[in-house]
CSV table of C-alpha atoms in Angstrom, one decimal:
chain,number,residue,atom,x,y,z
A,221,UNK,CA,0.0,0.0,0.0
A,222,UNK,CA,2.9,2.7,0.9
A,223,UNK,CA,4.8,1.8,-2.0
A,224,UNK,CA,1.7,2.4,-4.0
A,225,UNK,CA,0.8,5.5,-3.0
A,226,UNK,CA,4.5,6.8,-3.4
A,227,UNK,CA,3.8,6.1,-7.3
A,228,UNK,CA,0.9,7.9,-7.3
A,229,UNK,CA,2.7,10.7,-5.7
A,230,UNK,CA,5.3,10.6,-7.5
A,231,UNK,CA,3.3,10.2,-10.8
A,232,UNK,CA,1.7,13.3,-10.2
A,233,UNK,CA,4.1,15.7,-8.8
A,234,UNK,CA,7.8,14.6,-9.6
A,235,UNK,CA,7.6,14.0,-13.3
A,236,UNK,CA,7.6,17.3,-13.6
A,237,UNK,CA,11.2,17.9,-12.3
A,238,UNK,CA,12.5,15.6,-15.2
A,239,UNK,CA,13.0,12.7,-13.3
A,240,UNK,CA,11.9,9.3,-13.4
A,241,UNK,CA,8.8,8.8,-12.1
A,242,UNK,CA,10.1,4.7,-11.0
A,243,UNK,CA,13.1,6.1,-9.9
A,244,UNK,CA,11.7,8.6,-7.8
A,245,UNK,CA,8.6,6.6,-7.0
A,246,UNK,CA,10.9,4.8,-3.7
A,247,UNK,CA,13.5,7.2,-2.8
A,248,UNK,CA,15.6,5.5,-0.2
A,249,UNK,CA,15.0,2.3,-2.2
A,250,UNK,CA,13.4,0.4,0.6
A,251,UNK,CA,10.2,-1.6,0.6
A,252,UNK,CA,7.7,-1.2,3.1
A,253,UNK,CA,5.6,-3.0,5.1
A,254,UNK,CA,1.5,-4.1,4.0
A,255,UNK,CA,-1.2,-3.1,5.8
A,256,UNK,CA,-1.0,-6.7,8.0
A,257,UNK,CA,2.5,-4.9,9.9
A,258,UNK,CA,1.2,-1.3,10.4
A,259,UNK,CA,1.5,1.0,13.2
A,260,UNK,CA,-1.8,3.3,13.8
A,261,UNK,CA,-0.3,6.8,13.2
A,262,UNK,CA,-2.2,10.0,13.8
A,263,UNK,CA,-0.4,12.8,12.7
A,264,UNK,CA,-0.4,16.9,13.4
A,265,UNK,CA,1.3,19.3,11.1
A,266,UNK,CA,2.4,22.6,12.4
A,267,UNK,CA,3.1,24.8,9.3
A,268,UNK,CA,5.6,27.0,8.3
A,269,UNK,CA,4.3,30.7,9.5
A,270,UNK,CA,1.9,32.2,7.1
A,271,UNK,CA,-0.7,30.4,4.4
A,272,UNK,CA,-1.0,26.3,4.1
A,273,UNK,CA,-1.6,26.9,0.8
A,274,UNK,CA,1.4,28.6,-0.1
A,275,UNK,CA,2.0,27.6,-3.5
A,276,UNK,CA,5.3,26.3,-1.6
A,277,UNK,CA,6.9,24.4,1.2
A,278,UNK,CA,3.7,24.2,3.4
A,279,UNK,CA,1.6,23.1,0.2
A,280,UNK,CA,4.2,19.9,-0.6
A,281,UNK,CA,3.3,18.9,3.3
A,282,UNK,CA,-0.2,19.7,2.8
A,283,UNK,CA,0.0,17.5,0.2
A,284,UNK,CA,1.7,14.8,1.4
A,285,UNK,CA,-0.9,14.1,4.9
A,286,UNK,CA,-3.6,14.5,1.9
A,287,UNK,CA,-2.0,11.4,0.2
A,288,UNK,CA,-1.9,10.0,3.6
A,289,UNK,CA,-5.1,10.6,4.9
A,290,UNK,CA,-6.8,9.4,1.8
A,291,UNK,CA,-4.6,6.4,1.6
A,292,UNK,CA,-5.4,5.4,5.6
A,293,UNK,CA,-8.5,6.9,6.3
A,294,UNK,CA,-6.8,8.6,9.3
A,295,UNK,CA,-7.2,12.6,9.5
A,296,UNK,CA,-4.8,14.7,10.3
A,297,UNK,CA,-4.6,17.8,12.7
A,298,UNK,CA,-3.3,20.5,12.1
A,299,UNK,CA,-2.0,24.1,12.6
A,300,UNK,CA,-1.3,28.0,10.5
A,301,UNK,CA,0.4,30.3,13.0
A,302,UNK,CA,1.5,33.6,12.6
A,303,UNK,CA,4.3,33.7,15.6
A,304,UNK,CA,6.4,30.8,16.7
A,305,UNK,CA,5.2,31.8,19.9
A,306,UNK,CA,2.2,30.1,19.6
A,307,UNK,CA,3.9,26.5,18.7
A,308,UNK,CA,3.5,24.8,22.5
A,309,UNK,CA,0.0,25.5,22.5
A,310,UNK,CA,-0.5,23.7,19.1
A,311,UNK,CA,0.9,21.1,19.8
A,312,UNK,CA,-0.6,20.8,23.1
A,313,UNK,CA,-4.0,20.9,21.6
A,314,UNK,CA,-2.7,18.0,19.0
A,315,UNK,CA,-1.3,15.6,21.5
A,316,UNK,CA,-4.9,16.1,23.9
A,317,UNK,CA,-6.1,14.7,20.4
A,318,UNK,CA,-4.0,12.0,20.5
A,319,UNK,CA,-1.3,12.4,17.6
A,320,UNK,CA,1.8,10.6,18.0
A,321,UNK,CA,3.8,12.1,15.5
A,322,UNK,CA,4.0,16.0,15.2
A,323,UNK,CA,5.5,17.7,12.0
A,324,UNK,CA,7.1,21.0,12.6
A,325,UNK,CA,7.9,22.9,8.8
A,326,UNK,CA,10.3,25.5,9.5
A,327,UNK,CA,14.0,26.0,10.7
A,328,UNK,CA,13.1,28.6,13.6
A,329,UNK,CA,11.0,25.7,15.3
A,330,UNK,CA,13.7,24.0,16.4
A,331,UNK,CA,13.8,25.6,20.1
A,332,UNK,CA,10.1,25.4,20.4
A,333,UNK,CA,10.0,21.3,18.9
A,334,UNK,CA,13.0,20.6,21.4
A,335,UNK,CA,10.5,22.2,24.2
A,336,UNK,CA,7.4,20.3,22.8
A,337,UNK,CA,9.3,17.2,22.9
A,338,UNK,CA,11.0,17.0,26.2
A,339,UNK,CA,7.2,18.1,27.6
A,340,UNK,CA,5.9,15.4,25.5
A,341,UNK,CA,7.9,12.2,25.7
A,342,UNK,CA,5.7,9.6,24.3
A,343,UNK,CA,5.2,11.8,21.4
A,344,UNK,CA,7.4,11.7,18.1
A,345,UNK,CA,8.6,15.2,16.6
A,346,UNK,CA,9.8,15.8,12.8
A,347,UNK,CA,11.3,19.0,12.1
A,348,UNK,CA,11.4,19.5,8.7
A,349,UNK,CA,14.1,21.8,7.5
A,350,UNK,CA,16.0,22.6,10.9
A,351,UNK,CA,17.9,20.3,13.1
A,352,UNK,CA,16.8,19.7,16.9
A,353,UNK,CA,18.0,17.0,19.5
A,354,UNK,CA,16.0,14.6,21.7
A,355,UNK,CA,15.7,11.2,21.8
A,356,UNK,CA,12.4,11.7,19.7
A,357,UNK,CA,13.0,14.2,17.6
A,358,UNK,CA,14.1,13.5,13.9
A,359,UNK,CA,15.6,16.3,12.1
A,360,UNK,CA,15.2,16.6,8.2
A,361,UNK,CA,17.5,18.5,6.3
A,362,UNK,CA,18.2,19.1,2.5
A,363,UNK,CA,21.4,19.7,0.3
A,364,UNK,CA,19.4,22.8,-1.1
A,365,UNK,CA,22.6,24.2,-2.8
A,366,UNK,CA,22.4,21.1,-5.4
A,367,UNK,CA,18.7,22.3,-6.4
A,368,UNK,CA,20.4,25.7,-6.3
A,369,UNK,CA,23.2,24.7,-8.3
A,370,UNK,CA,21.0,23.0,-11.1
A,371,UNK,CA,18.7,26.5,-11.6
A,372,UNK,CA,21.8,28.4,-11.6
A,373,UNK,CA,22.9,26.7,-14.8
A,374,UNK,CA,19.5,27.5,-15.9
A,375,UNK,CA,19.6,30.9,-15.3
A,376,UNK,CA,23.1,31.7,-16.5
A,377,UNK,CA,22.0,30.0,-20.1
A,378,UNK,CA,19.1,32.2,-20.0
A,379,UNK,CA,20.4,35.3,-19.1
A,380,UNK,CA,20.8,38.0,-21.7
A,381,UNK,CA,22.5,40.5,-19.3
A,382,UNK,CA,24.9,38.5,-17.8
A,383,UNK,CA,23.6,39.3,-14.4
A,384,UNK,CA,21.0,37.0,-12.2
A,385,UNK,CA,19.8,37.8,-9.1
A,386,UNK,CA,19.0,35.8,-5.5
A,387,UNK,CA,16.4,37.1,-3.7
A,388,UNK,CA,16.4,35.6,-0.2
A,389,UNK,CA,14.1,36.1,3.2
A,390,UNK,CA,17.0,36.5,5.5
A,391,UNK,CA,20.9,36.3,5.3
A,392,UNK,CA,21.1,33.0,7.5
A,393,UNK,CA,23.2,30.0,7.0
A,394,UNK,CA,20.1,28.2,5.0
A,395,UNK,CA,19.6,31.1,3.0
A,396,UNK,CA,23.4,31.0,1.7
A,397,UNK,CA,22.9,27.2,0.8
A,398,UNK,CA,20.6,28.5,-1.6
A,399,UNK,CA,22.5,31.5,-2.8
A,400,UNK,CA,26.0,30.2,-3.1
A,401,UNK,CA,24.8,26.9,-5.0
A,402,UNK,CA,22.9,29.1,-7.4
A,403,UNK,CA,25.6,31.5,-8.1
A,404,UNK,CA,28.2,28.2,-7.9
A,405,UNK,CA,26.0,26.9,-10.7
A,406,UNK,CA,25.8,29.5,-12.8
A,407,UNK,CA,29.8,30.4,-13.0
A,408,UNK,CA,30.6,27.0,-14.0
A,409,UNK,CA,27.7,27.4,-17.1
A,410,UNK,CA,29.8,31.0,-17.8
A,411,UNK,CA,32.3,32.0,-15.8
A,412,UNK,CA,32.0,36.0,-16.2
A,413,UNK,CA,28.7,36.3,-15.0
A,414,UNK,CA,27.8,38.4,-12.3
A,415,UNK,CA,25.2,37.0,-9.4
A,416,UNK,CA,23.5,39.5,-7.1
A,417,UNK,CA,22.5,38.5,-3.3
A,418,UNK,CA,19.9,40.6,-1.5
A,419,UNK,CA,17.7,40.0,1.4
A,420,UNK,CA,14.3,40.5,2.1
A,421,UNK,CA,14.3,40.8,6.1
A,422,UNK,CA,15.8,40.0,9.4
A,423,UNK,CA,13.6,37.2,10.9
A,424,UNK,CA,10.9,35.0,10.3
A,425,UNK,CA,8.4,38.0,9.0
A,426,UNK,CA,10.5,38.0,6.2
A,427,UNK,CA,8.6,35.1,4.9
A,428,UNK,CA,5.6,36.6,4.2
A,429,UNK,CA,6.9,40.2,3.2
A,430,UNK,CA,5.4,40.5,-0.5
A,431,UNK,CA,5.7,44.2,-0.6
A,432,UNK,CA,9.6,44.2,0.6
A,433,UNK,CA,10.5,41.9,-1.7
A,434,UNK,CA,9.1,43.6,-4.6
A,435,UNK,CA,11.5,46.6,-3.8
A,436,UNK,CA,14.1,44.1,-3.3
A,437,UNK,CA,13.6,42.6,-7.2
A,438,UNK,CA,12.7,46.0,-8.7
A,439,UNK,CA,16.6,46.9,-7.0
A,440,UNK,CA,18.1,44.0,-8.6
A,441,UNK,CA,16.2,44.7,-11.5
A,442,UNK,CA,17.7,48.0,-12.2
A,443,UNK,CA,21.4,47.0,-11.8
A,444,UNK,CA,20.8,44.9,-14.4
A,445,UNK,CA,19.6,41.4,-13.1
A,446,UNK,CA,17.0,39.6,-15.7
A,447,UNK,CA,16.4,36.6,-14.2
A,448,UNK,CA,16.0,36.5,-10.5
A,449,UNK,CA,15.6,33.2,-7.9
A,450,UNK,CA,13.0,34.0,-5.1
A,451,UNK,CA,13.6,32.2,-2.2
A,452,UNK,CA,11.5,33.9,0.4
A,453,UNK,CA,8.0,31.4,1.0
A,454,UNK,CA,5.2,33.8,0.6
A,455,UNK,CA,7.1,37.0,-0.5
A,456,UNK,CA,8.2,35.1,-3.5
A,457,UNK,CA,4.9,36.8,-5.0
A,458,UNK,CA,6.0,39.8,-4.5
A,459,UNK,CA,9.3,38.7,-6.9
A,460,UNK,CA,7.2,37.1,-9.1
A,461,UNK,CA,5.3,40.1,-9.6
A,462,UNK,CA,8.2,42.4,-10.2
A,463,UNK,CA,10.1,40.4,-12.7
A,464,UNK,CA,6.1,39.9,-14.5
A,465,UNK,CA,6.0,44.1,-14.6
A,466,UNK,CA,9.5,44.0,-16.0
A,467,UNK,CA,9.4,41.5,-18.3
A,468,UNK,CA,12.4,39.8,-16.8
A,469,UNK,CA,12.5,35.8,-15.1
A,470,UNK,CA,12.2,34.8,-12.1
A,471,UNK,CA,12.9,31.2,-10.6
A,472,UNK,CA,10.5,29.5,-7.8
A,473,UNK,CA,11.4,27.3,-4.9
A,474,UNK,CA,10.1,24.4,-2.6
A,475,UNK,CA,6.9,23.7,-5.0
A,476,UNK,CA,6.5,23.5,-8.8
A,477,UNK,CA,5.7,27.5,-8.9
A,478,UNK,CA,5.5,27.6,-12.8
A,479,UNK,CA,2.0,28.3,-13.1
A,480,UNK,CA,2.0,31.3,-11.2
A,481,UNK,CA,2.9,33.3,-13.4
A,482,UNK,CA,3.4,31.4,-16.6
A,483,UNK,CA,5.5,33.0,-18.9
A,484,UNK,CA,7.5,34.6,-16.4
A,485,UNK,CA,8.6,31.5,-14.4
A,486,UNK,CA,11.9,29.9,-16.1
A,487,UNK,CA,11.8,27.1,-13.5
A,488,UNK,CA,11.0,26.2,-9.8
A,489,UNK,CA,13.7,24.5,-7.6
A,490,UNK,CA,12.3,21.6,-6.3
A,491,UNK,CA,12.7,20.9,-2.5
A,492,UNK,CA,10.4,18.4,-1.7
A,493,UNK,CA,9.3,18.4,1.5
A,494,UNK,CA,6.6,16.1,0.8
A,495,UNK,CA,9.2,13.1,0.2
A,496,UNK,CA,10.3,13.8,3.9
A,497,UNK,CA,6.9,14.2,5.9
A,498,UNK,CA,5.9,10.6,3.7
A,499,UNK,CA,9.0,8.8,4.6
A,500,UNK,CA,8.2,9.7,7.9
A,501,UNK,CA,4.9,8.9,8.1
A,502,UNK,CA,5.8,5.5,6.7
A,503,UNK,CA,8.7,4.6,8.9
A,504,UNK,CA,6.2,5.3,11.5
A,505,UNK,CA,3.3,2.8,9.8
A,506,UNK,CA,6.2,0.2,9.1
A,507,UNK,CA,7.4,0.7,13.2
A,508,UNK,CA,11.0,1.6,11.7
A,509,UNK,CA,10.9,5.6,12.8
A,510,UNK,CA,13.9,6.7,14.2
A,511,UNK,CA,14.8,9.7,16.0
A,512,UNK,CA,18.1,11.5,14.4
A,513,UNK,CA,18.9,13.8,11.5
A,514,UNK,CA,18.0,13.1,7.6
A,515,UNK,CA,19.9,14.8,4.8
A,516,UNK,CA,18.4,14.7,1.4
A,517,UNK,CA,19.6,16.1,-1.8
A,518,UNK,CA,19.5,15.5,-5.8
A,519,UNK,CA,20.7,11.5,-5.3
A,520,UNK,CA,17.3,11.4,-3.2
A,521,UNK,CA,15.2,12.8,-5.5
A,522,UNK,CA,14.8,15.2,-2.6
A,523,UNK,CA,15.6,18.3,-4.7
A,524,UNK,CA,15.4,18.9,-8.1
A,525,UNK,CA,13.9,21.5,-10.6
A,526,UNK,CA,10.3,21.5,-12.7
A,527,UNK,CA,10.1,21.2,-16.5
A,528,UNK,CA,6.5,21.1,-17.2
A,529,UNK,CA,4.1,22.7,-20.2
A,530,UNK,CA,4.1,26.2,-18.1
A,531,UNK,CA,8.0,26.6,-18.8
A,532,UNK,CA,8.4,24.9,-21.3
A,533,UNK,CA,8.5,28.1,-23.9
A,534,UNK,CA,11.1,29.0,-22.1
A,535,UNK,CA,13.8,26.1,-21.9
A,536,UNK,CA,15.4,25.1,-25.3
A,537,UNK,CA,16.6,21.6,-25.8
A,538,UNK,CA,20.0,22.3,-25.4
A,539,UNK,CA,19.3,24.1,-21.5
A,540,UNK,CA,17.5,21.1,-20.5
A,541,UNK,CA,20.3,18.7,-21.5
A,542,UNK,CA,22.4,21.3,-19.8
A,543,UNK,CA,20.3,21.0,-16.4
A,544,UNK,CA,19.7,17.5,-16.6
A,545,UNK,CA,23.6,17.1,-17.3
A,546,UNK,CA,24.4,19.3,-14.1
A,547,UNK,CA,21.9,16.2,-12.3
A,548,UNK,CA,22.8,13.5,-13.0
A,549,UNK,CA,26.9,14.6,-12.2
A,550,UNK,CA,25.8,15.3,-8.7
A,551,UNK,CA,23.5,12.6,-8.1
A,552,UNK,CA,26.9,10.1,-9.2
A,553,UNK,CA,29.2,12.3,-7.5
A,554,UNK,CA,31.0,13.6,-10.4
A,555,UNK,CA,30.1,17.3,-9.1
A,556,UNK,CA,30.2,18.3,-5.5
A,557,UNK,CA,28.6,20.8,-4.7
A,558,UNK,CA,29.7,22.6,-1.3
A,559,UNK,CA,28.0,23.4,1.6
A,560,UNK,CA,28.8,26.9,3.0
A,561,UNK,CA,27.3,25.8,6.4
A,562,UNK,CA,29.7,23.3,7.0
A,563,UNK,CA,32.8,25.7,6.6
């Protein structure tokens, strides 16, 4: 039944990164259990801060305990704040519900899941982009700056200026995954070009600052950037918008964002939070969950980038190959791509 609904998944949402649906279909190339070995799971989802439906991250976790909960029969709780502050109380609410397995989407949760979890023992925590400890916490993380290196190709063959932009919510260590991957990415495609890094914020707010990061893309913009990579949740919008008025590109993240703005989106990078909160949710059916951190990247089909009939005007032949190229190196290890965390 789980490997089932991973192919209808994957069927529906990563063929459009150019991947194999198959391949993709079981990421971490295990079977799991039938329905005869399965552990009752009732899960709560705290989301990022803003919207569920986000058109980003939160969607691809929406959609994930919708594949779930449609598979099992077993809703799922859940939670939109507007302040980390209000994170215990959630999650209080969930476990009086009786979930046994609370997803936290978002990096700056990580104090507040480590709180939840210590006060909640019996109670299993993913923290889905962020890295907490506890003996039931497990902590998913993802190589972003391969997906970032992959639409920085992208971007450098479609560039007429020879100057991209990086429009990110706030200059923190995840933030520059993303931005030096994309600007690694697009010097090895052509080596003179020039990358521009702006922020939209300071904290978490950030996230959902649409106007902000207009101003931010009109900047980059005018100093000559013509295709820009939003990676700021919500406020991505706001950059989509921008480039749409100035008949420039822009590049989407987390979620296949190419319909947004069709004709104005050269690609999405894929970061697919709705792998993790499913391999979770199954190690938990199949009574295999373990607390401890997950990395995922391209070899995972964990990150990626989206081809589909909304881009497609934009991406010759030869920039696809290019792309795909750029993949398949990383995923055998030809290409390394570093993480500026780690340094």
């Amino acid at each position: 039944m789980i490997l089932a609904r991973r192919r209808l998944l994957a069927g529906i949402s990563l063929a459009v990164a150019g991947l194999s649906v198959m391949a993709a279909a079981d990421p971490d190339g295990m079977s799991r259990s039938g329905a005869d070995g399965e552990v009752p799971v009732k899960p709560g989802v705290v989301y990022a801060l803003g919207d569920k439906r986000d058109g980003g991250f939160n969607e691809g976790a929406m959609h994930a305990l919708e594949f779930f909960r449609n598979e099992t029969g077993e809703a799922y709780l859940e939670a939109e704040l507007q302040s980390v502050d209000g994170f215990a109380a959630a999650v209080d609410g969930m476990v009086r519900q009786d979930a046994n397995l609370v997803i936290a989407v978002g990096f700056y949760y990580a104090d507040a899941v480590k709180a939840a979890a210590a006060a909640h023992p019996e109670t299993r925590f993913v923290l889905v982009d962020g890295v907490a400890e506890g003996p039931n916490i497990r902590s998913i993380v993802f190589r972003e700056q391969e997906g970032a290196y992959l639409v920085g190709v992208l971007a450098a063959l479609a560039s007429k200026s020879g100057t991209i932009g990086f429009v990110g919510a706030a200059d923190i260590p995840l933030m520059r995954k993303f931005a030096d991957g994309y600007a690694a990415g697009a010097k090895a495609t052509r080596p003179q070009i020039a990358t521009l890094v702006d922020y939209v914020g300071t904290d978490a707010a950030a996230f959902r600052d649409r106007d902000r990061a207009a101003v931010v893309a009109r900047d980059q913009i005018g100093r000559g950037a013509d295709v820009l990579f939003a990676v700021a949740g919500e406020a991505n919008l706001g950059v989509f918008q921008a480039a749409r008025e100035a008949e420039k590109l822009a590049i989407g993240v987390d979620s296949n964002q190419n319909g947004v703005v069709p004709g104005t989106i050269l690609t999405s990078m894929l970061k697919r939070v709705d792998i993790a909160v499913l391999r979770s949710l199954d190690d938990m059916r199949a009574g295999t969950w373990k607390a401890g951190l997950v990395t995922l990247g391209v070899r995972e089909h964990a990150v990626g980038w989206a081809i589909d009939d909304n881009n497609r005007p934009l991406v010759t032949p030869e920039m696809e190959e290019a792309v795909e190229t750029a993949r398949r190196a990383i995923a055998d290890g030809s290409i390394t791509v570093p993480d500026p965390t780690t340094h």
